[in-house]
């Protein structure tokens, strides 16, 4: 399956589609994140006329662990399905529902059987398989002529690669399930009380970070007279190492321009070796739990909760979980990952989808109905200011955080929805907006922040995530200044990726873990690079660059 850019000769329709959706260039995006002016104001086209008589569309679905059903409801009959039928005249019939962990296996079996519903969420590999088999509806003209502007705008804001990735030979063959990749830059979290006790300054360089780690390890920050604390959290899967490596300009599992007009795999570049060497140095110096090699993240969180670790590279949301959840009486402060050499730190940006594409079975009647359901979803979830509607379709109440919103049979996500919580709360704090003007979800965030400021210190995680100097503020600055390093490969897995990717990732993880834990020399990295290339990496690189050449 060949993928081509919208500017190529055979993709005129996709070019028109991208123009209609208002794609901006990188310079504009850097100046003004386009999601920001959408934060409270619905963008509507008046919606379609209600289908009369009602139409029926079939689907299958996955459920999230946090969802709860009330009053006999289920995925096929719930507040969202009733809302859609009442407002749009669309009856959505759900064939089956499984937990998301089981969804890919279940949909693979369904695809093999050939019994497809009208629409469903497909992984990139499944999308490729279905497109090659000619089983998908061409959505190009439907998108151009019937998709509401709010839907186009949210897809546009996810980045131009997102809609291009849903195209096959210049035709739009899926609706990208847009995600929140722009909100994922790593954040450095440090215990405030330990910093204050040891009179340590805020880190401005990676050397400052390591000085803090050394102090937390050796200067008894918990005051118990024992050397039983560690400066830095690390887990066996190295998820907590990835953000720290960014400080050395080492990037995990993306494809970068190599300066010669081709793409190269980030994880085999020399900067990675330098970052691994530093982590090994810290481990051998006793600044990392010696048992980290057998501890998954949740076990490391237990050590954080017991007060044994003072610093962690996590995410924007780490303020609330695990930190405020496990250390409610000990506040942590967010910091940007600093640079090891003074050059600006960039942040890897994967293709901005939430795991899936929404695909439509070829021959499905009324494919435009999916776009109108998406308009209803966006306006009800993100842009609604009615508390009654919010507690009907998003959360059942302030106390119950059940994910009612996930019952919607089709949805896409704003790229910076959570950062908008910070922006809107800041606008109220600065006097530029009144709290009552906020959408209910954002109003709840602001209310929790004010409760913290008024003395409820157990809510410190909300303020650390959305207040001044918060993780939200750090990521908002990254978005505004466009300090992202996009993954230049945005297509579905190549044949060799599909065949060899899992074994190559295992080789990477095992080698890197051994290097950091001191059971392998740092020079083992060079052998890893050699083996990666020999065992399939060179073939993947050729395939990636064949795809890349076709985009020009």
Coordinates of C-alpha atoms in Angstrom, one line a residue:
X1 CA 0.0 0.0 0.0
X2 CA 1.6 3.2 -1.1
X3 CA 1.1 6.4 0.8
X4 CA 1.7 9.8 -0.8
X5 CA 1.7 13.4 0.4
X6 CA -1.2 15.7 -0.4
X7 CA 1.0 17.6 -2.8
X8 CA 1.7 14.7 -5.1
X9 CA 0.0 14.5 -8.5
X10 CA -2.3 11.6 -7.6
X11 CA -3.7 13.2 -4.4
X12 CA -5.6 16.2 -5.6
X13 CA -8.6 15.3 -3.6
X14 CA -6.7 15.1 -0.4
X15 CA -5.1 18.4 -1.1
X16 CA -8.5 20.0 -1.4
X17 CA -9.6 18.3 1.7
X18 CA -6.6 19.6 3.7
X19 CA -7.2 23.1 2.4
X20 CA -10.8 22.9 3.5
X21 CA -9.8 21.8 6.9
X22 CA -7.6 24.8 7.3
X23 CA -4.2 23.2 7.8
X24 CA -1.6 25.7 9.2
X25 CA 2.1 25.7 8.7
X26 CA 4.6 25.1 11.4
X27 CA 5.3 28.8 11.9
X28 CA 1.7 29.6 12.6
X29 CA 1.4 26.6 15.0
X30 CA 4.4 27.9 16.9
X31 CA 2.9 31.3 17.4
X32 CA -0.6 30.2 18.5
X33 CA -1.8 26.7 19.5
X34 CA -5.0 26.6 17.6
X35 CA -6.8 24.6 20.3
X36 CA -6.5 27.6 22.7
X37 CA -9.2 29.8 21.2
X38 CA -11.6 26.8 21.1
X39 CA -11.3 26.2 24.8
X40 CA -14.8 27.3 25.8
X41 CA -16.6 28.2 22.7
X42 CA -18.5 25.6 20.7
X43 CA -17.9 25.7 16.9
X44 CA -21.1 24.5 15.3
X45 CA -22.6 24.4 11.8
X46 CA -26.1 24.1 13.2
X47 CA -25.7 20.3 12.9
X48 CA -27.5 18.1 10.4
X49 CA -31.3 17.7 10.2
X50 CA -32.3 14.9 12.4
X51 CA -32.6 11.7 10.4
X52 CA -36.3 10.9 9.9
X53 CA -37.0 8.1 9.9
X54 CA -34.0 7.2 12.1
X55 CA -31.1 5.3 10.7
X56 CA -29.1 2.5 12.3
X57 CA -25.4 2.0 12.4
X58 CA -23.6 -1.0 13.8
X59 CA -20.3 -1.0 15.7
X60 CA -18.2 -2.9 18.3
X61 CA -16.4 -1.2 21.2
X62 CA -13.9 -1.4 24.0
X63 CA -14.6 -0.2 27.5
X64 CA -12.3 1.5 30.0
X65 CA -11.8 0.2 33.5
X66 CA -13.2 3.4 35.1
X67 CA -16.6 3.2 33.4
X68 CA -19.7 2.3 35.5
X69 CA -23.2 1.7 34.2
X70 CA -26.3 2.7 36.2
X71 CA -30.0 1.7 36.1
X72 CA -29.5 -1.3 33.8
X73 CA -27.6 0.6 31.1
X74 CA -24.8 -1.0 29.0
X75 CA -22.7 0.1 26.1
X76 CA -25.6 -0.4 23.7
X77 CA -28.1 1.6 25.8
X78 CA -26.7 4.5 27.8
X79 CA -26.8 8.3 28.1
X80 CA -24.8 8.7 25.0
X81 CA -26.7 6.4 22.7
X82 CA -30.0 7.9 23.8
X83 CA -28.6 11.4 23.4
X84 CA -27.4 10.6 19.8
X85 CA -30.7 9.1 18.9
X86 CA -32.7 11.9 20.4
X87 CA -30.7 14.7 18.7
X88 CA -29.6 13.1 15.4
X89 CA -32.0 10.2 14.8
X90 CA -29.1 7.7 14.7
X91 CA -29.5 4.4 16.4
X92 CA -26.2 2.9 17.2
X93 CA -26.3 -0.9 17.7
X94 CA -23.2 -2.4 19.5
X95 CA -22.5 -6.0 18.6
X96 CA -20.1 -6.6 21.5
X97 CA -17.9 -4.8 24.0
X98 CA -14.7 -6.0 25.7
X99 CA -12.1 -4.4 28.0
X100 CA -9.6 -2.4 25.9
X101 CA -6.8 -4.9 26.8
X102 CA -8.8 -7.6 24.9
X103 CA -10.0 -5.4 22.0
X104 CA -7.2 -5.9 19.4
X105 CA -7.4 -9.7 19.7
X106 CA -11.2 -9.6 19.4
X107 CA -11.2 -7.3 16.4
X108 CA -8.5 -9.4 14.7
X109 CA -10.8 -12.4 15.0
X110 CA -13.7 -10.3 13.7
X111 CA -11.7 -9.1 10.7
X112 CA -10.7 -12.7 9.9
X113 CA -14.3 -13.8 9.9
X114 CA -15.2 -11.0 7.4
X115 CA -18.3 -10.0 9.5
X116 CA -17.6 -6.3 9.9
X117 CA -19.9 -3.7 11.5
X118 CA -20.6 -0.4 9.8
X119 CA -17.8 1.4 11.8
X120 CA -15.2 0.6 14.5
X121 CA -11.9 1.6 15.9
X122 CA -9.0 -0.2 14.1
X123 CA -5.3 -0.2 14.9
X124 CA -2.9 1.1 12.3
X125 CA -2.0 -2.4 11.3
X126 CA -5.7 -3.4 11.0
X127 CA -6.4 -0.2 9.0
X128 CA -3.6 -1.2 6.6
X129 CA -5.0 -4.7 6.2
X130 CA -8.5 -3.5 5.6
X131 CA -7.5 -0.9 3.1
X132 CA -5.4 -3.3 1.2
X133 CA -8.3 -5.7 1.0
X134 CA -10.6 -3.0 -0.4
X135 CA -13.0 -3.3 2.5
X136 CA -13.2 0.4 3.5
X137 CA -15.4 3.2 2.4
X138 CA -13.7 6.1 0.7
X139 CA -14.4 9.1 2.9
X140 CA -12.8 11.9 0.9
X141 CA -15.8 13.6 -0.6
X142 CA -17.9 13.0 2.6
X143 CA -15.2 14.7 4.6
X144 CA -14.9 17.6 2.2
X145 CA -18.6 18.3 1.8
X146 CA -20.3 17.1 4.9
X147 CA -17.9 17.0 7.9
X148 CA -18.7 19.9 10.3
X149 CA -16.1 22.6 10.8
X150 CA -15.5 21.7 14.4
X151 CA -14.5 18.1 13.4
X152 CA -12.2 19.3 10.7
X153 CA -10.6 21.8 13.1
X154 CA -9.9 19.3 15.8
X155 CA -8.3 16.9 13.3
X156 CA -6.3 19.8 11.8
X157 CA -5.0 20.8 15.2
X158 CA -3.7 17.3 15.8
X159 CA -1.1 18.0 13.1
X160 CA -1.0 17.6 9.3
X161 CA 0.6 14.2 9.5
X162 CA -2.5 12.9 11.3
X163 CA -4.9 13.2 8.4
X164 CA -2.2 12.2 5.9
X165 CA -1.7 9.0 7.8
X166 CA -5.4 8.1 7.2
X167 CA -5.0 8.4 3.5
X168 CA -4.3 5.7 1.0
X169 CA -3.1 6.7 -2.5
X170 CA -4.4 10.2 -1.9
X171 CA -7.9 9.1 -0.7
X172 CA -9.1 9.5 2.9
X173 CA -9.9 6.0 4.0
X174 CA -10.4 6.5 7.8
X175 CA -11.1 9.1 10.4
X176 CA -8.1 9.5 12.7
X177 CA -8.9 9.0 16.3
X178 CA -7.0 12.1 17.4
X179 CA -5.0 12.0 20.6
X180 CA -3.1 14.1 23.1
X181 CA 0.5 13.5 22.1
X182 CA 1.3 17.2 22.5
X183 CA 0.6 16.9 26.2
X184 CA 3.1 14.1 26.7
X185 CA 6.6 15.8 27.2
X186 CA 8.4 14.4 30.2
X187 CA 8.3 16.4 33.4
X188 CA 10.9 16.2 36.2
X189 CA 9.2 15.9 39.6
X190 CA 11.2 16.7 42.8
X191 CA 10.1 16.6 46.4
X192 CA 9.8 20.2 47.7
X193 CA 10.4 19.4 51.4
X194 CA 13.7 17.6 50.6
X195 CA 14.8 20.5 48.4
X196 CA 14.0 23.0 51.1
X197 CA 15.6 21.0 53.9
X198 CA 18.9 20.6 52.0
X199 CA 18.7 24.2 50.6
X200 CA 19.1 23.0 47.0
X201 CA 18.5 25.4 44.1
X202 CA 16.1 24.6 41.2
X203 CA 17.8 22.6 38.5
X204 CA 18.9 24.5 35.4
X205 CA 21.2 21.9 33.8
X206 CA 21.4 18.1 33.9
X207 CA 24.5 18.4 36.2
X208 CA 22.1 20.3 38.6
X209 CA 19.7 17.3 38.5
X210 CA 22.5 14.9 39.3
X211 CA 23.7 17.1 42.2
X212 CA 20.2 16.9 43.6
X213 CA 20.1 13.2 43.2
X214 CA 23.4 12.8 45.0
X215 CA 22.2 15.0 47.9
X216 CA 18.9 13.1 48.2
X217 CA 21.0 9.9 48.4
X218 CA 23.7 10.9 50.8
X219 CA 22.5 13.8 52.9
X220 CA 19.7 12.1 54.9
X221 CA 16.8 14.2 53.5
X222 CA 14.2 12.3 55.5
X223 CA 16.1 13.0 58.8
X224 CA 16.0 9.4 60.1
X225 CA 19.8 9.1 60.5
X226 CA 20.0 6.3 58.0
X227 CA 21.3 6.1 54.4
X228 CA 18.1 4.6 53.0
X229 CA 16.9 7.1 50.4
X230 CA 17.5 7.2 46.6
X231 CA 17.8 10.3 44.5
X232 CA 16.2 9.0 41.4
X233 CA 13.3 6.7 40.5
X234 CA 13.9 4.1 37.7
X235 CA 11.8 1.1 36.7
X236 CA 12.7 -2.2 34.9
X237 CA 10.9 -1.1 31.7
X238 CA 12.9 2.1 31.6
X239 CA 9.7 4.3 31.1
X240 CA 11.1 6.6 33.8
X241 CA 14.4 6.9 32.0
X242 CA 13.1 8.0 28.6
X243 CA 12.4 11.6 29.7
X244 CA 15.8 12.0 31.3
X245 CA 17.5 10.8 28.1
X246 CA 15.9 13.8 26.3
X247 CA 18.3 16.0 28.3
X248 CA 21.1 14.3 26.3
X249 CA 19.2 14.8 23.0
X250 CA 18.6 11.0 23.0
X251 CA 15.1 10.1 21.8
X252 CA 13.2 6.8 22.1
X253 CA 11.8 5.0 19.1
X254 CA 11.3 7.7 16.6
X255 CA 12.6 8.4 13.0
X256 CA 14.6 11.5 12.5
X257 CA 16.0 13.4 9.5
X258 CA 19.7 12.5 9.2
X259 CA 20.8 15.6 7.2
X260 CA 21.2 13.7 4.0
X261 CA 17.5 13.6 3.0
X262 CA 16.8 10.3 4.7
X263 CA 15.4 9.0 8.0
X264 CA 17.4 7.4 10.7
X265 CA 16.3 5.5 13.8
X266 CA 16.7 7.6 16.9
X267 CA 17.4 4.9 19.5
X268 CA 20.7 3.8 17.8
X269 CA 22.2 7.2 17.7
X270 CA 25.4 8.1 19.8
X271 CA 23.5 10.5 22.1
X272 CA 21.7 7.4 23.5
X273 CA 25.0 5.9 24.6
X274 CA 26.0 9.0 26.4
X275 CA 22.7 9.1 28.3
X276 CA 22.9 5.4 29.3
X277 CA 26.4 5.9 30.5
X278 CA 25.3 8.6 32.9
X279 CA 22.4 6.5 34.3
X280 CA 24.9 3.7 34.8
X281 CA 27.1 6.0 36.7
X282 CA 24.3 7.0 39.0
X283 CA 23.3 3.4 39.6
X284 CA 26.9 2.4 40.5
X285 CA 27.0 5.3 42.9
X286 CA 24.0 4.1 44.8
X287 CA 21.6 6.8 43.7
X288 CA 19.1 4.3 42.2
X289 CA 17.4 1.5 44.0
X290 CA 19.6 -1.6 43.3
X291 CA 16.4 -3.7 42.8
X292 CA 15.0 -1.4 40.1
X293 CA 15.8 -4.1 37.4
X294 CA 13.0 -6.3 38.8
X295 CA 10.5 -3.6 39.7
X296 CA 7.7 -2.5 37.3
X297 CA 6.5 1.1 37.7
X298 CA 3.8 0.3 40.3
X299 CA 6.4 -1.2 42.6
X300 CA 8.6 1.9 42.2
X301 CA 5.5 4.0 43.1
X302 CA 5.3 2.0 46.3
X303 CA 8.9 3.1 47.2
X304 CA 7.9 6.7 46.4
X305 CA 4.9 6.4 48.6
X306 CA 7.0 5.1 51.5
X307 CA 9.3 8.1 51.3
X308 CA 12.4 6.5 49.9
X309 CA 12.7 8.3 46.5
X310 CA 12.9 12.1 45.9
X311 CA 12.9 12.6 42.2
X312 CA 11.1 11.1 39.2
X313 CA 10.8 11.8 35.5
X314 CA 7.1 11.4 34.8
X315 CA 4.2 13.1 33.0
X316 CA 2.0 16.1 33.3
X317 CA -0.5 14.1 35.3
X318 CA 2.0 12.5 37.7
X319 CA 1.1 15.3 40.1
X320 CA -2.2 13.6 40.9
X321 CA -1.1 10.0 40.3
X322 CA 1.1 8.6 41.7
X323 CA 2.4 11.5 43.7
X324 CA -0.5 13.2 45.4
X325 CA -2.3 9.9 45.7
X326 CA 0.6 8.2 47.4
X327 CA 2.2 11.2 49.2
X328 CA -0.7 13.4 50.0
X329 CA 1.2 15.2 52.7
X330 CA 4.4 15.7 50.7
X331 CA 4.3 18.1 47.8
X332 CA 6.4 17.7 44.7
X333 CA 7.4 20.5 42.2
X334 CA 7.4 20.2 38.5
X335 CA 10.5 21.2 36.4
X336 CA 11.3 21.1 32.7
X337 CA 13.9 18.5 31.7
X338 CA 17.1 20.6 31.5
X339 CA 19.8 20.3 28.9
X340 CA 23.1 18.5 29.4
X341 CA 25.0 20.9 27.1
X342 CA 23.0 24.1 26.8
X343 CA 21.4 23.3 23.5
X344 CA 17.6 23.4 23.7
X345 CA 15.8 20.2 24.8
X346 CA 13.3 19.0 22.2
X347 CA 10.5 16.6 22.9
X348 CA 9.6 13.6 20.8
X349 CA 6.2 13.8 19.2
X350 CA 4.7 10.6 18.0
X351 CA 1.8 10.6 15.5
X352 CA -1.0 12.3 17.3
X353 CA -3.6 9.6 17.3
X354 CA -5.1 7.6 20.2
X355 CA -4.0 4.1 19.1
X356 CA -6.7 3.8 16.5
X357 CA -8.4 5.0 13.3
X358 CA -12.2 5.0 12.9
X359 CA -12.9 2.9 9.8
X360 CA -16.1 2.6 7.9
X361 CA -17.1 -0.6 6.1
X362 CA -17.4 -0.3 2.3
X363 CA -21.0 0.2 1.2
X364 CA -22.1 1.6 4.6
X365 CA -25.1 3.9 4.2
X366 CA -24.8 7.4 5.6
X367 CA -21.1 7.5 6.4
X368 CA -21.6 11.3 7.0
X369 CA -23.4 10.3 10.1
X370 CA -20.1 9.5 11.8
X371 CA -19.0 13.1 11.4
X372 CA -22.2 14.5 12.9
X373 CA -21.9 12.1 15.9
X374 CA -18.4 13.5 16.3
X375 CA -19.7 17.1 16.2
X376 CA -22.2 16.2 18.9
X377 CA -19.4 14.6 21.0
X378 CA -17.1 17.5 20.7
X379 CA -19.7 20.1 21.6
X380 CA -21.2 18.1 24.5
X381 CA -17.8 17.0 26.0
X382 CA -15.4 19.9 25.4
X383 CA -17.5 23.0 24.7
X384 CA -20.6 22.6 26.8
X385 CA -21.2 25.0 29.8
X386 CA -24.3 23.3 31.1
X387 CA -23.7 21.4 34.4
X388 CA -26.8 19.3 33.8
X389 CA -25.5 18.1 30.4
X390 CA -22.0 17.6 31.9
X391 CA -23.2 15.3 34.7
X392 CA -25.3 13.4 32.3
X393 CA -22.7 12.7 29.5
X394 CA -19.3 13.2 31.1
X395 CA -19.2 12.3 34.8
X396 CA -22.3 11.2 36.9
X397 CA -21.4 13.7 39.7
X398 CA -18.5 15.6 41.3
X399 CA -17.9 12.7 43.6
X400 CA -18.2 9.8 41.1
X401 CA -15.5 10.0 38.4
X402 CA -17.0 7.2 36.4
X403 CA -16.0 7.7 32.7
X404 CA -19.5 8.2 31.3
X405 CA -17.9 10.1 28.5
X406 CA -16.3 6.9 27.2
X407 CA -19.7 5.4 26.5
X408 CA -19.9 7.6 23.3
X409 CA -19.7 5.2 20.4
X410 CA -17.3 7.4 18.5
X411 CA -15.0 10.2 19.7
X412 CA -11.8 12.1 19.0
X413 CA -9.7 14.1 21.5
X414 CA -8.6 17.7 21.6
X415 CA -4.8 17.7 21.3
X416 CA -4.3 20.0 24.3
X417 CA -7.4 19.5 26.3
X418 CA -5.7 19.1 29.7
X419 CA -3.4 22.0 29.0
X420 CA -6.5 24.0 28.4
X421 CA -7.4 23.4 32.1
X422 CA -4.2 25.3 33.0
X423 CA -4.9 28.1 30.5
X424 CA -8.4 28.6 31.6
X425 CA -7.6 28.5 35.4
X426 CA -4.8 31.0 34.8
X427 CA -7.2 33.3 33.0
X428 CA -9.4 33.3 36.0
X429 CA -6.5 33.7 38.5
X430 CA -5.3 36.7 36.4
X431 CA -8.7 38.3 36.3
X432 CA -9.2 37.8 32.5
X433 CA -12.2 35.5 33.0
X434 CA -14.8 34.6 35.6
X435 CA -15.1 31.2 37.1
X436 CA -18.7 30.8 36.1
X437 CA -17.7 31.2 32.5
X438 CA -15.7 28.0 32.6
X439 CA -17.0 24.7 31.3
X440 CA -18.0 22.4 34.1
X441 CA -14.9 20.2 33.9
X442 CA -12.6 23.2 33.9
X443 CA -14.6 24.8 36.7
X444 CA -14.1 21.7 38.8
X445 CA -10.3 21.9 38.2
X446 CA -10.3 25.6 39.2
X447 CA -12.4 24.9 42.3
X448 CA -10.0 22.2 43.5
X449 CA -7.1 24.6 43.0
X450 CA -8.9 27.2 45.1
X451 CA -9.6 24.7 47.8
X452 CA -5.8 24.0 47.9
X453 CA -5.0 27.7 48.2
X454 CA -7.6 28.1 50.9
X455 CA -6.0 25.4 53.1
X456 CA -6.9 21.9 51.8
X457 CA -3.3 20.9 51.2
X458 CA -4.1 17.4 50.2
X459 CA -5.2 18.9 46.8
X460 CA -1.7 20.1 46.1
X461 CA -1.6 17.8 43.0
X462 CA -4.2 19.9 41.3
X463 CA -2.3 23.1 41.8
X464 CA 1.0 21.4 40.8
X465 CA -0.6 20.3 37.6
X466 CA -2.6 23.4 36.6
X467 CA -1.4 26.4 38.6
X468 CA 1.5 28.8 38.0
X469 CA 4.8 27.0 37.6
X470 CA 2.9 23.7 37.1
X471 CA 3.5 20.9 34.7
X472 CA 0.7 22.4 32.6
X473 CA 2.6 25.6 32.5
X474 CA 5.7 23.9 31.3
X475 CA 3.9 22.0 28.6
X476 CA 2.0 25.0 27.5
X477 CA 5.3 26.8 26.9
X478 CA 6.6 23.8 24.9
X479 CA 3.4 23.9 22.7
X480 CA 3.6 27.7 22.3
X481 CA 7.3 27.6 21.2
X482 CA 6.8 24.4 19.2
X483 CA 9.8 22.6 20.8
X484 CA 8.8 19.2 19.4
X485 CA 10.8 16.7 17.4
X486 CA 8.2 14.9 15.3
X487 CA 8.5 11.3 14.4
X488 CA 9.1 11.6 10.6
X489 CA 7.6 8.2 9.9
X490 CA 3.8 8.4 10.2
X491 CA 2.6 5.5 8.2
X492 CA 1.4 2.1 9.4
X493 CA 4.1 -0.6 10.3
X494 CA 6.4 -1.7 7.5
X495 CA 6.5 -5.4 6.7
X496 CA 9.7 -5.9 8.6
X497 CA 8.5 -3.8 11.5
X498 CA 5.5 -6.1 11.8
X499 CA 7.7 -9.2 11.6
X500 CA 10.8 -8.1 13.6
X501 CA 9.8 -5.1 15.6
X502 CA 8.9 -7.0 18.8
X503 CA 12.2 -8.9 18.9
X504 CA 14.2 -5.8 18.2
X505 CA 12.5 -3.9 21.0
X506 CA 13.3 -6.8 23.3
X507 CA 17.0 -6.6 22.3
X508 CA 17.0 -2.9 23.0
X509 CA 15.3 -3.2 26.4
X510 CA 17.5 -6.0 27.6
X511 CA 20.7 -4.3 26.5
X512 CA 19.9 -0.9 27.9
X513 CA 18.8 -2.5 31.3
X514 CA 22.1 -4.4 31.5
X515 CA 24.1 -1.3 30.7
X516 CA 22.4 0.8 33.4
X517 CA 22.6 -2.0 36.0
X518 CA 26.3 -2.4 35.4
X519 CA 26.2 -6.0 34.2
X520 CA 27.3 -4.9 30.7
X521 CA 29.8 -2.4 29.5
X522 CA 28.6 0.9 28.0
X523 CA 30.3 -0.3 24.8
X524 CA 27.7 -3.0 24.6
X525 CA 25.6 -0.3 23.1
X526 CA 27.8 -0.5 19.9
X527 CA 27.1 -4.2 19.7
X528 CA 23.4 -3.5 20.1
X529 CA 23.5 -1.1 17.2
X530 CA 25.3 -3.7 15.1
X531 CA 22.8 -6.5 16.0
X532 CA 19.8 -4.2 15.5
X533 CA 20.9 -3.5 12.0
X534 CA 21.7 -7.1 11.2
X535 CA 18.6 -8.6 12.7
X536 CA 16.1 -6.4 10.7
X537 CA 16.9 -2.8 11.4
X538 CA 18.6 -2.2 8.1
X539 CA 15.6 -3.7 6.3
X540 CA 13.2 -1.5 8.3
X541 CA 15.4 1.6 7.5
X542 CA 15.2 0.8 3.8
X543 CA 11.4 0.4 4.0
X544 CA 11.0 3.6 6.0
X545 CA 13.1 5.5 3.5
X546 CA 11.2 4.1 0.5
X547 CA 8.0 5.4 2.1
X548 CA 9.7 8.8 2.9
X549 CA 11.0 9.2 -0.7
X550 CA 7.4 8.7 -2.0
X551 CA 6.2 11.6 0.1
X552 CA 8.5 14.1 -1.7

